[in-house]
mmCIF file of C-alpha atoms in Angstrom:
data_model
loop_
_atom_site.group_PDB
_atom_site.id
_atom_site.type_symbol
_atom_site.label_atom_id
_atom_site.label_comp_id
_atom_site.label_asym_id
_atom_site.label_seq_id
_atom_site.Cartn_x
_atom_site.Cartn_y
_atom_site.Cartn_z
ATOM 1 C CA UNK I 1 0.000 0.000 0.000
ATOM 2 C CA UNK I 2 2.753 2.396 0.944
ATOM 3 C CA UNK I 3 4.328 1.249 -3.046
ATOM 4 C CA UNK I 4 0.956 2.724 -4.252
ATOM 5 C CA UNK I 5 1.045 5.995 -2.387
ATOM 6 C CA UNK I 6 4.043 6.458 -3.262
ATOM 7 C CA UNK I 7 3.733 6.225 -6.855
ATOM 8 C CA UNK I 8 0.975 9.008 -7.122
ATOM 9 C CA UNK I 9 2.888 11.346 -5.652
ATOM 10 C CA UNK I 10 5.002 14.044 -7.207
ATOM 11 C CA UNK I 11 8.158 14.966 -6.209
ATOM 12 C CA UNK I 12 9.807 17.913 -7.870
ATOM 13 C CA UNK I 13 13.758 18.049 -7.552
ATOM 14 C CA UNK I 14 15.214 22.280 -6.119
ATOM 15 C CA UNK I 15 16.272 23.535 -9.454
ATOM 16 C CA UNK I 16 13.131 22.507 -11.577
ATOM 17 C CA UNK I 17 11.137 23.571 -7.804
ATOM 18 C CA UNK I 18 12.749 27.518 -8.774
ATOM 19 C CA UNK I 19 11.590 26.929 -12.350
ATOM 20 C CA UNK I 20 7.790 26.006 -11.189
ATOM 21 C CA UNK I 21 8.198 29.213 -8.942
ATOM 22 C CA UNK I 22 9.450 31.857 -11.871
ATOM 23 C CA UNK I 23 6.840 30.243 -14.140
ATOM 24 C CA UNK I 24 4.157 31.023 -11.316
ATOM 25 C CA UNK I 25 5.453 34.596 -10.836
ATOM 26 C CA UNK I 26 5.395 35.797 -13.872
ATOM 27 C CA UNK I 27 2.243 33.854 -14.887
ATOM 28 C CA UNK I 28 0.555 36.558 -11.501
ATOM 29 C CA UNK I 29 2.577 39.234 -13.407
ATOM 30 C CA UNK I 30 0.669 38.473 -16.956
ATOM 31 C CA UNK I 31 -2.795 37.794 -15.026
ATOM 32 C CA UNK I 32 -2.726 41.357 -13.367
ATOM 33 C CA UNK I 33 -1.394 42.807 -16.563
ATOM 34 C CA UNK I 34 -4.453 41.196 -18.352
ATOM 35 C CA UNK I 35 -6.786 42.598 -15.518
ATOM 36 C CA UNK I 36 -5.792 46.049 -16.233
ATOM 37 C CA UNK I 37 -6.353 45.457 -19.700
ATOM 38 C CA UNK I 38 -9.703 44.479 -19.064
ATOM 39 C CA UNK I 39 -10.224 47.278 -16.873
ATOM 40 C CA UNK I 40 -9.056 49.339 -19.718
ATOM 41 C CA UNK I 41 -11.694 47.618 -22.163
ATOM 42 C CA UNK I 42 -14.753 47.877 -19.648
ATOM 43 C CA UNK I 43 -13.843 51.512 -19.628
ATOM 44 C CA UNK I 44 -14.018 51.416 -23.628
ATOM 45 C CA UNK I 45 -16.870 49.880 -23.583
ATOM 46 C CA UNK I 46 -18.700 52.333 -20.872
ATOM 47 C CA UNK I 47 -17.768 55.436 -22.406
ATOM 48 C CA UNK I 48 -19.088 54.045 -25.609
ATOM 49 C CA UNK I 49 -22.325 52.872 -24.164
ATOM 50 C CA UNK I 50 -22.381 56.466 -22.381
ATOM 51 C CA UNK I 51 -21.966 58.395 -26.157
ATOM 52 C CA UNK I 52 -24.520 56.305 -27.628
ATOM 53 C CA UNK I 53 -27.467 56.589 -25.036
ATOM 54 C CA UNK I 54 -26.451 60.004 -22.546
ATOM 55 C CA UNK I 55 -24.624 62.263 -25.243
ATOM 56 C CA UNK I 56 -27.422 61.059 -28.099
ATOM 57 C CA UNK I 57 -24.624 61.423 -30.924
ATOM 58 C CA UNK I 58 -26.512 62.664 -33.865
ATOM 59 C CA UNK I 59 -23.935 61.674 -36.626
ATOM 60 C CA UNK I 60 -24.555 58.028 -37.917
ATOM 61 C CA UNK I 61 -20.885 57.296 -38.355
ATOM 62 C CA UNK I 62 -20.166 58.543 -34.679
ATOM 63 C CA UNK I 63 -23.368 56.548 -33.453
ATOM 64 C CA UNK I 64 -22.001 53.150 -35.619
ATOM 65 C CA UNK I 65 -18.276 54.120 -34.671
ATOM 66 C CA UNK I 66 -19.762 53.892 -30.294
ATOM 67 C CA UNK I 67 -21.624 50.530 -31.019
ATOM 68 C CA UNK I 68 -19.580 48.633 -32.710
ATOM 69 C CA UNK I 69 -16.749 49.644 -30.110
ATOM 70 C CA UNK I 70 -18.570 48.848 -27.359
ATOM 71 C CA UNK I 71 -20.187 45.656 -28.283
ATOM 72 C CA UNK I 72 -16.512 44.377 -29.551
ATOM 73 C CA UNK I 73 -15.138 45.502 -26.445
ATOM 74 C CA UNK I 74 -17.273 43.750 -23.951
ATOM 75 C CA UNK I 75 -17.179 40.849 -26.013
ATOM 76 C CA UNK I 76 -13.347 40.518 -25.609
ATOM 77 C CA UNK I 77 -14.077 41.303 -22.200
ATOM 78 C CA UNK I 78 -15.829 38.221 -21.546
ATOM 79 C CA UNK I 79 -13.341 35.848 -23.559
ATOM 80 C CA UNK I 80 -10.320 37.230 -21.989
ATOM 81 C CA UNK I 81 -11.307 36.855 -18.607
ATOM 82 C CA UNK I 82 -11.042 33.728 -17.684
ATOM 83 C CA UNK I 83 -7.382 32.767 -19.737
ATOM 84 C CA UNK I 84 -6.103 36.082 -16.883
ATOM 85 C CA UNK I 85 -8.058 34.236 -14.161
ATOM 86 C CA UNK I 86 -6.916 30.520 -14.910
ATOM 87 C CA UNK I 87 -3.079 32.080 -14.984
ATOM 88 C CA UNK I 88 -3.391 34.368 -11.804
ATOM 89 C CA UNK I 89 -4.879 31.057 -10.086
ATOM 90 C CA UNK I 90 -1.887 28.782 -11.149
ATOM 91 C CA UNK I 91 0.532 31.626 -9.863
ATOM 92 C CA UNK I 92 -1.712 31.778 -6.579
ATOM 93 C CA UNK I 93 -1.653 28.061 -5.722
ATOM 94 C CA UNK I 94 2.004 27.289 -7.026
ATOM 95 C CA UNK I 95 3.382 30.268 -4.880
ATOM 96 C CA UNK I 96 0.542 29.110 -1.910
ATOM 97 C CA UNK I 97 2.845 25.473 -2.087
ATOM 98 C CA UNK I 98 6.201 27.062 -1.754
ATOM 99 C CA UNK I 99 6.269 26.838 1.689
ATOM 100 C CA UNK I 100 4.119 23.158 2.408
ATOM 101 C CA UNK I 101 4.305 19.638 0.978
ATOM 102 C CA UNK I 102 0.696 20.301 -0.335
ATOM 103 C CA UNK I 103 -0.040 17.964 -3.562
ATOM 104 C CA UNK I 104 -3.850 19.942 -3.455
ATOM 105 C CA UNK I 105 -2.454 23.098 -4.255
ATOM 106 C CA UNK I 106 -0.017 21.852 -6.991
ATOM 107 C CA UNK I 107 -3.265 19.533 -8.363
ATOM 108 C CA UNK I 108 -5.462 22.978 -8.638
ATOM 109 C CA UNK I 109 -2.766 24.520 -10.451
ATOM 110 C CA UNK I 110 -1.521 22.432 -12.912
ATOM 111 C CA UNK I 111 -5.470 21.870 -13.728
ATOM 112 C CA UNK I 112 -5.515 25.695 -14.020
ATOM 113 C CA UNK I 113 -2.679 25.933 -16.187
ATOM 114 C CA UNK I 114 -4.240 22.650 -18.561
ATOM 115 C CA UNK I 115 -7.472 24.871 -18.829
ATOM 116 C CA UNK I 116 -5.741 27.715 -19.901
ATOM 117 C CA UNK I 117 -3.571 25.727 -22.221
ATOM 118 C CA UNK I 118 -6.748 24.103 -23.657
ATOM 119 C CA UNK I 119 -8.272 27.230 -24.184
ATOM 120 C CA UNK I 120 -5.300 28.725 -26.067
ATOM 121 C CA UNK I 121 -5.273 26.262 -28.119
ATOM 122 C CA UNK I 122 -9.277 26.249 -29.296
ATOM 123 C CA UNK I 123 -8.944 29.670 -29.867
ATOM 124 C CA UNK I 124 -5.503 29.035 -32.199
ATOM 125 C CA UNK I 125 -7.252 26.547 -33.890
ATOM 126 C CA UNK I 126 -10.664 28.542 -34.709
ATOM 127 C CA UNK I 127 -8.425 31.588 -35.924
ATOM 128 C CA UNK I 128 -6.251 29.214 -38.868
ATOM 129 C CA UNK I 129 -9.605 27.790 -39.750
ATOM 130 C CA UNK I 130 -11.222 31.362 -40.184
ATOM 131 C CA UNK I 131 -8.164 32.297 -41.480
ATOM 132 C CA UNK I 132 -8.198 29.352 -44.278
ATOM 133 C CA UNK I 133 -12.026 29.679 -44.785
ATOM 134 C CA UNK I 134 -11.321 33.463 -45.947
ATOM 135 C CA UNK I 135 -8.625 32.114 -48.131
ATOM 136 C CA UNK I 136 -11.042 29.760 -49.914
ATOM 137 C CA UNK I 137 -13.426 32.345 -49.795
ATOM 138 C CA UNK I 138 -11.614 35.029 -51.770
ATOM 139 C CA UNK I 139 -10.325 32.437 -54.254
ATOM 140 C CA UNK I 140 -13.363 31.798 -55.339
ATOM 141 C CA UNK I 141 -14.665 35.157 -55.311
ATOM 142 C CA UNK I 142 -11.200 35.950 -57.407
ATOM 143 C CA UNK I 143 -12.286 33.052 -59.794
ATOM 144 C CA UNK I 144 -15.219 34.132 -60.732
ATOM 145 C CA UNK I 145 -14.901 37.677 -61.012
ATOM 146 C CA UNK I 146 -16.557 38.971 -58.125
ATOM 147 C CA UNK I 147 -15.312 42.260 -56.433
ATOM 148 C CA UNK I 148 -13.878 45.548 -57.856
ATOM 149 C CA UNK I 149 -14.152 45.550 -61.516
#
C-alpha cells in the first residue's frame, strides 16, 4: 500500500522547484497585466455605451463608430477573462505550495494551467480555420470575377 502511495505522488527536484516558482510569478505578473487590460476595455466599452445613449450622438458614423466599439469591447471582455483568471490562479496556488508539501495546491494549479492551455489552443485553432475559410473564400470570389471591376 505504501508502493501505491508512493507512486501518485510528485516529487519535484530544487532547481526545476525555482523553475515552477518563476513560471508562477510571472504567470501573476501576466494575469494582473491582463486585468488592467480588461479594466481598460470595460472603460471602452462604458464610455461608448455612455456616447450612444447620454450624449445622443446625432452623426450616424459617430453613433455606428460607439456601437460597434462597445459591443466588440465587452465581447473581448468576456473571452479574456477567464485565460487572466486561470493564470493568476496557477501563480496563486504554485506560490501558496512554496512553503508546504501540499499535492492539493499543486493539483489545482496544474489543472488551471491545462485549462488555460486548452483554451489557447481552441482559440488558435478557430483563428487558422477562419483564417483558411477566408482564403477559400476570396479564391473563389477571385475566380469568378466577383469584387472591384
Amino acid at each position: 500500500m505504501i508502493a501505491e502511495n508512493s507512486k501518485n505522488r510528485i516529487e519535484v527536484e530544487a532547481g526545476n522547484w525555482l523553475l515552477l516558482q518563476d513560471a508562477a510569478k510571472w504567470a501573476r505578473w501576466l494575469a494582473i497585466a491582463g486585468y488592467l487590460f480588461l479594466i481598460g476595455l470595460v472603460y471602452l466599452g462604458a464610455r461608448s455605451i455612455y456616447s450612444l445613449v447620454v450624449l445622443q450622438v446625432k452623426e450616424e458614423a459617430a453613433r455606428d463608430l460607439a456601437a460597434t466599439t462597445s459591443v466588440a469591447s465587452l465581447l473581448a471582455v468576456l473571452f479574456l477573462y477567464f485565460p487572466f483568471r486561470w493564470l493568476y490562479r496557477f501563480g496563486f496556488h504554485m506560490k501558496r505550495m512554496a512553503g508546504q508539501e501540499n499535492s492539493t495546491s499543486l493539483t489545482i494549479s496544474l489543472l488551471c494551467l491545462r485549462s488555460f492551455f486548452r483554451y489557447l489552443a481552441i482559440w488558435t485553432f478557430l483563428i487558422i480555420g477562419l483564417y483558411a475559410a477566408f482564403i477559400v473564400f476570396t479564391g473563389i470570389a477571385s475566380i469568378l470575377g466577383w469584387g472591384a471591376q
